[in-house]
Structures are given as structure tokens and as C-alpha cells.
Amino acid sequence: MEKRHMIILIVTLSSFSFALFVILFLICACRRKRNESWDEESNPNVKENGVEEIEMKGDFIRFEGAEDLTCFDILDAPGEVIGKSSYGTLYRANLLSDSVLLLRFLRPACTIGKVQDVMRVVQLLGSIKHPNLVPLCGFYSGPRGEKLLVHPFYKRGNLAQFIRDENRDSHKWEIIYRISTGIVRGLDHLHTSLQKPIIHGNLKSKNILLGRNYHPFVSDFGLHLLLNSTASQEMMEDTAVEGYKAPELTKMKESSTETDIYNLGVILLELITGKEPINGKANPDQDLYLPTAIKNAMLDRRMTDLYHPGVLENDKDGSSRVSEDAVIKFVQLSLDCCSPSPSLRPDIKQICRKLEEIGSKS
Ligand SMILES: *[C@@H]1O[C@H](CO)[C@@H](O)[C@H](O)[C@H]1NC(C)=O
């Protein structure tokens, strides 16, 4: 009996996936043929208030910079899973054209339900272009509510890996400073340059991707806007457990620009100290409020224990790359971002200015 059930289950499942595959294939084939008319139909830049009219069943939208991309290219590309979370899966897809893309599949159950709301968020995210933000190149929405976000792939990995791997470059002030200013500029764009601020909602060193010459790209911003409240809550809690937990989040349940600034502060501390934030899973009893430890050390004037041993190292010709004063100011700025009181944290513009000041004096 057991065996028969198994077989029935397997047959049902495989015919289901086969049917799904055929449907996807047909949709893509048919989209391809209608390529010319497709543009006017679903190009997000064309109509502002026509969102509701876009038919979502198997729709693929391309954004600026990815005009050549087709849904066929993407769904047809061999891919490998590179990450999994409660709300979705990340794939690396190798296209026939030799380009590599990052695909983010969102589980239908975890996303917001209303088609219009999804489209509004996707168009908003797709319109955001900044040298320090990972762009959204395309968005596919399947007939069963599958959602696929298409991004460029960054082969050099993320900031958390870069710090953890003890790469010599991660000890260099010049690189620390370059990465910091890039992240701050990206976040500044989200918080101040758009009609309405976009709260990143999931800022952490794993979500900072690195390009050539350690040029940082902030990723995952606004993703919480696509998730239902349970899923976005889970995402926030996962990140909090990794050490990015603004103290007010114990009472309130929503991320804000202030919680973004808190997370930014933790990232800046990771960069300058080379240490990982306190992981709540590994240390269930520990106070996750990392800066307490650092503040105590500051009071003890044990500053030199804090940052990377290499940060203050001299160049070959004996000249120091950075003054100790600049490093201390950097640590102080990071700690200000992590202030327990949200209203005492600097806003992103103030952080930009402070960082520039520190850079000009280092
Ligand atoms: C929201 O997402 C969770 C998964 O994180 C899912 O279990 C739940 O059913 C969803 N809730 C609603 C109301 O759709």
C-alpha cells in the first residue's frame, strides 16, 4: 500500500511539474513572437496609472539597462542555487550570452497578494538607479504567483565574506573608507533622493555586494515591501539574530530609516574592527547590543584593541596611511549610528558629511 501511494504521489508531482514547464514554455514562446507589441503592453515606464491593466499571468518586465533580456533567456538558463531563506531562493543563472545573473525567487505564499501592490513596488524598485545600489533588471511573475527578481551577478561576493576571509585588503584604511562611503551613498539615495524614502529593511554585511576594486553595491533594499507581514517579520528577526538588532525593535515591529542607520553602524564597526556582529544563535544568552562592549572599551581607552591591527600600519616609505584621530572619529561615528535611542542617531546626510570630514583629514 505504502509503495503504491508513493508511486501515485511521484507520478502526480512529476506530471504537475511537467505541466508547469509546458505552460511556462508556451507563455515564453508566445511572448517572444509578440515581442514588438510586448513593449507597449508591459513596459513599466509607459504608463503610470495603467498598472492595473497589466496582465500578470506569466508576465515579464524589463527595466532600463536590460532591454535585451527575455523571459526565455532567464527561464532557460542553467542555474545553481546559491542561497535559501524562509521566503525564497537565490540562483546564479548562466545565460547563453555568457552573462551571469542573480535570480531571486520569492515563494508565492510569502509575498503580498494584490497584483497592483506588487506591480507598484516592482516598478518603484526597478526605477531606482544609483552607482552603489544593485539594480533590478527584470521581474517575472508566473501564473501561480511565482515571483522572480532579476539582478546582475557580482562574482566577488559580499562584504561579510570579504571581512571574514581576512583578506589583507580588508585591513587597509583606504579600502575600508572606500567601501563605507559607497554604502553610505547608496543608503543616502534610498533615504533622501526619492519621492518617498525607501527603508532598506534588511541592511547587513551579507547584503553588500562587491564589484571591481571593492566598489560596494547595496542589495536587497525594499524587499520587505514585497513580502507579507509574517514573512517580512521573519526576515527582520533573522537579521536581528545575526547581530543587527536596533534596541527599539523589541517593542516595535517595523523597520524604519532609524533601524537602517543602526544596521549601517554595525556594518561600519564590522569594517573597522574586522569582527563579526554578535550572533544571537551562537550566543543565546548574550546581549545582542554589540556597541556596549565597544563603548566600554572606549571608556577604558583601549582603542587600539578595537580596530584591525593593520589599519594604522605604515606605508613602505614610513608615512602613515591614516591618522589615529581619523580612525577614532570613524569608530565614534559608527557608535553614534548605533545609539540605543533612535532619535539620537545621525541621519544619513549627517553621516555623509561626517565621513567626508574624516576622509579629508585622514
Ligand atoms: C505569509 O507568509 C508566511 C510564510 O512566511 C505564510 O506561512 C503565510 O501563510 C502568509 N500569510 C498570509 C496571510 O498570506
Short mmCIF file of C-alpha atoms and ligand atoms in Angstrom, two decimals:
data_model
loop_
_atom_site.label_atom_id
_atom_site.label_comp_id
_atom_site.label_asym_id
_atom_site.label_seq_id
_atom_site.Cartn_x
_atom_site.Cartn_y
_atom_site.Cartn_z
CA MET A 1 0.00 0.00 0.00
CA GLU A 2 2.69 2.44 1.07
CA LYS A 3 4.56 1.85 -2.12
CA ARG A 4 1.53 2.44 -4.28
CA HIS A 5 0.89 5.73 -2.57
CA MET A 6 4.44 6.75 -3.15
CA ILE A 7 4.18 5.97 -6.83
CA ILE A 8 0.95 7.87 -7.20
CA LEU A 9 2.50 10.80 -5.42
CA ILE A 10 5.57 10.76 -7.63
CA VAL A 11 3.54 10.47 -10.81
CA THR A 12 1.26 13.30 -9.74
CA LEU A 13 4.13 15.52 -8.79
CA SER A 14 6.11 14.90 -11.94
CA SER A 15 3.14 15.42 -14.21
CA PHE A 16 2.40 18.59 -12.32
CA SER A 17 5.92 19.90 -12.84
CA PHE A 18 5.84 18.84 -16.45
CA ALA A 19 2.59 20.70 -16.98
CA LEU A 20 4.06 23.75 -15.30
CA PHE A 21 7.09 23.56 -17.53
CA VAL A 22 4.94 23.30 -20.66
CA ILE A 23 2.86 26.26 -19.57
CA LEU A 24 5.94 28.38 -18.91
CA PHE A 25 7.43 27.37 -22.20
CA LEU A 26 4.27 28.22 -24.12
CA ILE A 27 3.96 31.56 -22.41
CA CYS A 28 7.53 32.45 -23.23
CA ALA A 29 7.28 31.27 -26.81
CA CYS A 30 4.16 33.27 -27.27
CA ARG A 31 5.69 36.33 -25.61
CA ARG A 32 8.66 36.07 -27.92
CA LYS A 33 6.51 36.16 -31.01
CA ARG A 34 4.72 39.21 -29.78
CA ASN A 35 7.89 40.94 -28.87
CA GLU A 36 7.12 44.24 -30.57
CA SER A 37 3.72 44.75 -29.08
CA TRP A 38 5.01 43.49 -25.76
CA ASP A 39 6.94 46.65 -25.09
CA GLU A 40 3.99 48.97 -25.05
CA GLU A 41 2.00 46.44 -23.15
CA SER A 42 4.15 45.88 -20.17
CA ASN A 43 6.88 48.48 -20.27
CA PRO A 44 6.62 49.96 -16.81
CA ASN A 45 7.86 53.36 -17.93
CA VAL A 46 5.00 53.89 -20.29
CA LYS A 47 2.02 54.18 -18.03
CA GLU A 48 1.89 55.36 -14.51
CA ASN A 49 -1.69 54.66 -13.70
CA GLY A 50 -2.18 51.74 -16.02
CA VAL A 51 -0.75 49.32 -13.50
CA GLU A 52 -4.00 47.50 -13.00
CA GLU A 53 -4.31 46.74 -16.68
CA ILE A 54 -1.12 44.74 -16.89
CA GLU A 55 -1.94 41.10 -17.14
CA MET A 56 0.13 39.31 -14.56
CA LYS A 57 -0.10 35.76 -15.82
CA GLY A 58 3.40 34.94 -16.86
CA ASP A 59 4.44 38.50 -17.33
CA PHE A 60 8.00 39.63 -17.72
CA ILE A 61 9.06 43.22 -17.26
CA ARG A 62 12.45 44.60 -18.18
CA PHE A 63 13.95 47.74 -16.77
CA GLU A 64 16.38 50.27 -18.10
CA GLY A 65 19.73 48.73 -18.95
CA ALA A 66 18.30 45.26 -19.54
CA GLU A 67 16.33 45.89 -22.72
CA ASP A 68 17.73 42.80 -24.46
CA LEU A 69 16.74 40.41 -21.74
CA THR A 70 13.94 37.99 -22.48
CA CYS A 71 11.97 35.78 -20.18
CA PHE A 72 13.09 32.88 -22.33
CA ASP A 73 16.78 33.67 -21.67
CA ILE A 74 16.17 33.57 -17.97
CA LEU A 75 13.90 30.61 -17.51
CA ASP A 76 16.02 28.63 -19.93
CA ALA A 77 19.37 29.38 -18.34
CA PRO A 78 21.17 26.70 -16.34
CA GLY A 79 21.33 27.86 -12.78
CA GLU A 80 22.61 26.83 -9.41
CA VAL A 81 21.17 27.53 -6.01
CA ILE A 82 23.42 29.86 -4.05
CA GLY A 83 21.22 30.76 -1.13
CA LYS A 84 17.98 29.88 0.60
CA SER A 85 15.81 31.64 3.09
CA SER A 86 12.37 31.19 4.55
CA TYR A 87 10.85 33.37 1.84
CA GLY A 88 12.77 32.32 -1.23
CA THR A 89 15.78 31.05 -3.10
CA LEU A 90 18.71 32.73 -4.81
CA TYR A 91 20.08 31.35 -8.04
CA ARG A 92 23.08 32.08 -10.13
CA ALA A 93 21.97 31.79 -13.75
CA ASN A 94 24.45 31.43 -16.59
CA LEU A 95 22.88 32.80 -19.75
CA LEU A 96 23.76 31.56 -23.20
CA SER A 97 25.09 35.01 -23.98
CA ASP A 98 27.79 34.36 -21.33
CA SER A 99 26.38 36.88 -18.94
CA VAL A 100 25.60 35.83 -15.40
CA LEU A 101 22.56 36.94 -13.48
CA LEU A 102 21.29 36.66 -9.95
CA LEU A 103 17.73 35.39 -9.77
CA ARG A 104 15.72 35.83 -6.63
CA PHE A 105 12.73 33.57 -6.46
CA LEU A 106 10.08 34.56 -3.91
CA ARG A 107 7.75 31.88 -2.61
CA PRO A 108 4.19 32.76 -3.59
CA ALA A 109 2.88 32.17 -0.04
CA CYS A 110 5.31 34.69 1.39
CA THR A 111 4.58 37.61 -0.88
CA ILE A 112 1.87 40.24 -0.76
CA GLY A 113 -1.21 39.10 -2.62
CA LYS A 114 -2.53 42.06 -4.54
CA VAL A 115 -1.27 42.27 -8.10
CA GLN A 116 -1.49 46.06 -8.18
CA ASP A 117 0.54 46.38 -5.00
CA VAL A 118 3.21 44.03 -6.31
CA MET A 119 3.44 45.97 -9.56
CA ARG A 120 3.68 49.28 -7.77
CA VAL A 121 6.59 48.04 -5.63
CA VAL A 122 8.34 46.36 -8.55
CA GLN A 123 8.14 49.48 -10.68
CA LEU A 124 9.41 51.58 -7.83
CA LEU A 125 12.34 49.24 -7.21
CA GLY A 126 13.04 48.95 -10.94
CA SER A 127 13.24 52.72 -11.31
CA ILE A 128 15.98 53.10 -8.70
CA LYS A 129 19.40 53.56 -10.28
CA HIS A 130 22.48 54.51 -8.32
CA PRO A 131 26.15 53.52 -8.63
CA ASN A 132 26.04 51.95 -5.15
CA LEU A 133 22.75 50.11 -5.41
CA VAL A 134 22.14 46.72 -7.01
CA PRO A 135 19.69 47.42 -9.83
CA LEU A 136 16.58 45.43 -10.57
CA CYS A 137 16.90 44.43 -14.23
CA GLY A 138 13.71 42.49 -14.65
CA PHE A 139 10.76 40.92 -12.95
CA TYR A 140 8.89 37.80 -13.87
CA SER A 141 5.56 36.89 -12.44
CA GLY A 142 4.30 33.40 -13.08
CA PRO A 143 0.75 32.11 -13.40
CA ARG A 144 0.82 30.65 -9.90
CA GLY A 145 2.08 33.74 -8.18
CA GLU A 146 5.76 32.84 -8.53
CA LYS A 147 7.86 35.95 -8.48
CA LEU A 148 11.36 36.23 -9.82
CA LEU A 149 13.55 39.28 -9.42
CA VAL A 150 16.45 39.57 -11.85
CA HIS A 151 19.68 41.29 -10.80
CA PRO A 152 23.25 41.42 -12.07
CA PHE A 153 25.58 38.88 -10.50
CA TYR A 154 28.65 40.09 -8.61
CA LYS A 155 31.38 37.50 -8.75
CA ARG A 156 33.44 39.00 -5.95
CA GLY A 157 30.95 38.02 -3.28
CA ASN A 158 29.72 40.00 -0.32
CA LEU A 159 31.22 42.18 2.38
CA ALA A 160 30.73 39.63 5.17
CA GLN A 161 32.87 37.10 3.27
CA PHE A 162 35.46 39.74 2.46
CA ILE A 163 35.85 40.66 6.15
CA ARG A 164 35.76 37.08 7.39
CA ASP A 165 38.31 35.81 4.86
CA GLU A 166 40.93 38.04 6.46
CA ASN A 167 41.88 39.36 3.08
CA ARG A 168 44.83 41.75 3.63
CA ASP A 169 42.97 44.44 1.76
CA SER A 170 40.22 44.39 4.36
CA HIS A 171 42.74 45.85 6.83
CA LYS A 172 43.57 48.82 4.65
CA TRP A 173 42.08 52.12 5.67
CA GLU A 174 41.78 53.22 2.06
CA ILE A 175 39.58 50.21 1.26
CA ILE A 176 37.57 50.44 4.48
CA TYR A 177 36.91 54.08 3.74
CA ARG A 178 36.01 53.46 0.10
CA ILE A 179 33.53 50.72 0.99
CA SER A 180 32.00 52.79 3.80
CA THR A 181 31.39 55.85 1.67
CA GLY A 182 29.87 53.70 -1.06
CA ILE A 183 27.40 52.07 1.32
CA VAL A 184 26.52 55.43 2.86
CA ARG A 185 25.91 56.96 -0.58
CA GLY A 186 23.68 54.07 -1.58
CA LEU A 187 21.64 54.38 1.60
CA ASP A 188 21.52 58.16 1.22
CA HIS A 189 19.92 57.68 -2.18
CA LEU A 190 17.25 55.41 -0.71
CA HIS A 191 16.52 57.67 2.25
CA THR A 192 16.64 61.11 0.65
CA SER A 193 16.66 61.14 -3.15
CA LEU A 194 13.33 59.53 -3.93
CA GLN A 195 9.84 60.93 -3.69
CA LYS A 196 9.28 58.93 -0.54
CA PRO A 197 12.16 57.43 1.44
CA ILE A 198 12.68 53.74 0.89
CA ILE A 199 13.54 51.86 4.03
CA HIS A 200 16.12 49.24 3.25
CA GLY A 201 14.74 46.93 5.93
CA ASN A 202 17.43 44.27 5.78
CA LEU A 203 20.79 46.01 5.80
CA LYS A 204 23.70 43.76 6.78
CA SER A 205 27.18 43.00 5.51
CA LYS A 206 25.91 39.93 3.63
CA ASN A 207 23.73 42.28 1.61
CA ILE A 208 26.61 44.45 0.47
CA LEU A 209 27.98 43.01 -2.76
CA LEU A 210 31.41 43.87 -4.03
CA GLY A 211 32.39 44.79 -7.55
CA ARG A 212 35.72 45.56 -9.14
CA ASN A 213 38.13 47.42 -6.84
CA TYR A 214 35.84 46.72 -3.90
CA HIS A 215 33.17 49.01 -5.20
CA PRO A 216 30.18 48.27 -2.94
CA PHE A 217 26.61 47.67 -4.11
CA VAL A 218 23.82 47.65 -1.56
CA SER A 219 21.44 44.80 -2.26
CA ASP A 220 18.04 43.61 -1.01
CA PHE A 221 16.66 47.08 -0.36
CA GLY A 222 12.88 47.34 -0.18
CA LEU A 223 12.43 43.61 -0.45
CA HIS A 224 10.27 43.72 2.66
CA LEU A 225 7.73 45.69 0.63
CA LEU A 226 7.05 42.58 -1.45
CA LEU A 227 6.68 40.20 1.48
CA ASN A 228 3.57 39.63 3.54
CA SER A 229 3.72 40.81 7.13
CA THR A 230 4.61 37.40 8.57
CA ALA A 231 7.41 36.83 6.07
CA SER A 232 8.86 40.32 6.43
CA GLN A 233 8.73 39.95 10.20
CA GLU A 234 10.65 36.69 9.90
CA MET A 235 13.21 38.30 7.66
CA MET A 236 13.73 41.08 10.20
CA GLU A 237 14.07 38.64 13.06
CA ASP A 238 16.62 36.54 11.19
CA THR A 239 18.71 39.64 10.59
CA ALA A 240 18.29 40.76 14.21
CA VAL A 241 19.60 37.43 15.42
CA GLU A 242 22.66 37.91 13.24
CA GLY A 243 23.52 40.95 15.35
CA TYR A 244 21.64 43.77 13.64
CA LYS A 245 19.02 44.48 16.20
CA ALA A 246 18.16 48.06 16.94
CA PRO A 247 17.03 48.09 20.59
CA GLU A 248 13.63 49.63 19.78
CA LEU A 249 12.75 46.57 17.71
CA THR A 250 11.99 44.63 20.87
CA LYS A 251 8.93 46.85 21.28
CA MET A 252 8.11 47.96 17.78
CA LYS A 253 7.88 45.53 14.94
CA GLU A 254 8.66 47.71 11.97
CA SER A 255 11.90 48.73 10.42
CA SER A 256 12.44 52.43 9.84
CA THR A 257 15.12 54.76 8.50
CA GLU A 258 16.47 54.78 12.07
CA THR A 259 16.78 51.00 12.21
CA ASP A 260 18.57 51.18 8.84
CA ILE A 261 21.03 53.65 10.39
CA TYR A 262 21.55 51.30 13.32
CA ASN A 263 22.37 48.45 10.93
CA LEU A 264 24.69 50.74 8.99
CA GLY A 265 26.53 51.48 12.24
CA VAL A 266 27.03 47.77 12.87
CA ILE A 267 28.41 47.34 9.34
CA LEU A 268 30.84 50.23 9.81
CA LEU A 269 32.01 48.62 13.07
CA GLU A 270 32.48 45.29 11.29
CA LEU A 271 34.61 47.04 8.70
CA ILE A 272 36.84 48.90 11.11
CA THR A 273 37.21 46.10 13.66
CA GLY A 274 37.20 43.12 11.32
CA LYS A 275 34.88 41.40 13.79
CA GLU A 276 31.53 39.85 13.15
CA PRO A 277 28.50 41.17 14.94
CA ILE A 278 27.35 39.11 17.90
CA ASN A 279 25.32 36.23 16.64
CA GLY A 280 22.28 35.52 18.78
CA LYS A 281 22.05 31.92 17.68
CA ALA A 282 25.56 31.12 18.77
CA ASN A 283 25.22 33.15 21.98
CA PRO A 284 21.60 32.84 23.03
CA ASP A 285 22.18 34.45 26.43
CA GLN A 286 24.23 37.36 25.25
CA ASP A 287 23.07 40.92 24.95
CA LEU A 288 22.86 41.48 21.22
CA TYR A 289 23.62 45.11 21.67
CA LEU A 290 27.16 44.93 20.32
CA PRO A 291 28.18 48.55 20.89
CA THR A 292 28.03 48.14 24.68
CA ALA A 293 31.22 46.13 24.52
CA ILE A 294 32.86 48.66 22.26
CA LYS A 295 31.76 51.62 24.32
CA ASN A 296 33.26 50.07 27.44
CA ALA A 297 36.50 49.54 25.64
CA MET A 298 36.45 53.16 24.51
CA LEU A 299 36.00 54.37 28.04
CA ASP A 300 38.96 52.25 29.00
CA ARG A 301 40.92 53.95 26.24
CA ARG A 302 41.76 50.58 24.81
CA MET A 303 41.05 51.92 21.36
CA THR A 304 43.95 50.16 19.73
CA ASP A 305 42.45 46.79 20.67
CA LEU A 306 39.44 47.65 18.66
CA TYR A 307 40.32 48.11 15.09
CA HIS A 308 42.17 45.95 12.65
CA PRO A 309 45.81 45.57 13.51
CA GLY A 310 46.71 46.74 10.03
CA VAL A 311 44.63 49.88 9.84
CA LEU A 312 47.27 52.14 11.32
CA GLU A 313 50.20 50.36 9.68
CA ASN A 314 52.76 52.49 7.95
CA ASP A 315 53.34 52.56 4.24
CA LYS A 316 56.64 51.33 2.82
CA ASP A 317 58.03 54.83 2.91
CA GLY A 318 57.13 55.14 6.58
CA SER A 319 54.24 57.53 6.17
CA SER A 320 51.06 56.52 7.90
CA ARG A 321 48.04 55.95 5.71
CA VAL A 322 45.68 57.34 8.26
CA SER A 323 45.85 59.25 11.49
CA GLU A 324 44.66 57.59 14.66
CA ASP A 325 42.40 60.56 15.11
CA ALA A 326 40.54 59.73 11.89
CA VAL A 327 40.09 56.11 12.95
CA ILE A 328 38.74 57.14 16.35
CA LYS A 329 36.31 59.56 14.67
CA PHE A 330 35.19 56.74 12.39
CA VAL A 331 34.53 54.44 15.35
CA GLN A 332 32.70 57.25 17.15
CA LEU A 333 30.50 57.88 14.11
CA SER A 334 29.66 54.17 13.89
CA LEU A 335 28.75 54.14 17.57
CA ASP A 336 26.54 57.22 17.14
CA CYS A 337 24.66 55.30 14.44
CA CYS A 338 24.14 52.52 16.98
CA SER A 339 22.79 54.81 19.68
CA PRO A 340 20.13 52.99 21.72
CA SER A 341 17.83 55.94 21.21
CA PRO A 342 16.67 56.21 17.57
CA SER A 343 16.30 59.99 17.79
CA LEU A 344 19.95 60.38 18.78
CA ARG A 345 21.23 58.58 15.70
CA PRO A 346 22.55 60.87 12.97
CA ASP A 347 20.57 60.86 9.73
CA ILE A 348 22.15 59.70 6.52
CA LYS A 349 23.03 63.23 5.34
CA GLN A 350 24.88 63.95 8.57
CA ILE A 351 26.72 60.65 8.20
CA CYS A 352 27.75 61.59 4.64
CA ARG A 353 29.16 64.90 5.87
CA LYS A 354 30.99 63.38 8.85
CA LEU A 355 32.52 60.71 6.68
CA GLU A 356 33.72 63.30 4.19
CA GLU A 357 35.29 65.28 7.01
CA ILE A 358 37.06 62.20 8.29
CA GLY A 359 38.28 61.39 4.79
CA SER A 360 39.66 64.84 4.14
CA LYS A 361 41.65 64.75 7.38
CA SER A 362 42.96 61.22 7.12
C1 LIG B 1 2.71 34.91 4.86
O1 LIG B 1 3.91 34.18 4.70
C2 LIG B 1 4.04 33.05 5.50
C3 LIG B 1 5.40 32.48 5.28
O2 LIG B 1 6.38 33.29 5.84
C4 LIG B 1 2.95 32.06 5.22
O3 LIG B 1 3.08 30.91 6.00
C5 LIG B 1 1.62 32.72 5.46
O4 LIG B 1 0.57 31.86 5.07
C6 LIG B 1 1.48 34.03 4.72
N1 LIG B 1 0.34 34.73 5.27
C7 LIG B 1 -0.61 35.23 4.55
C8 LIG B 1 -1.68 35.96 5.28
O5 LIG B 1 -0.64 35.13 3.36
#
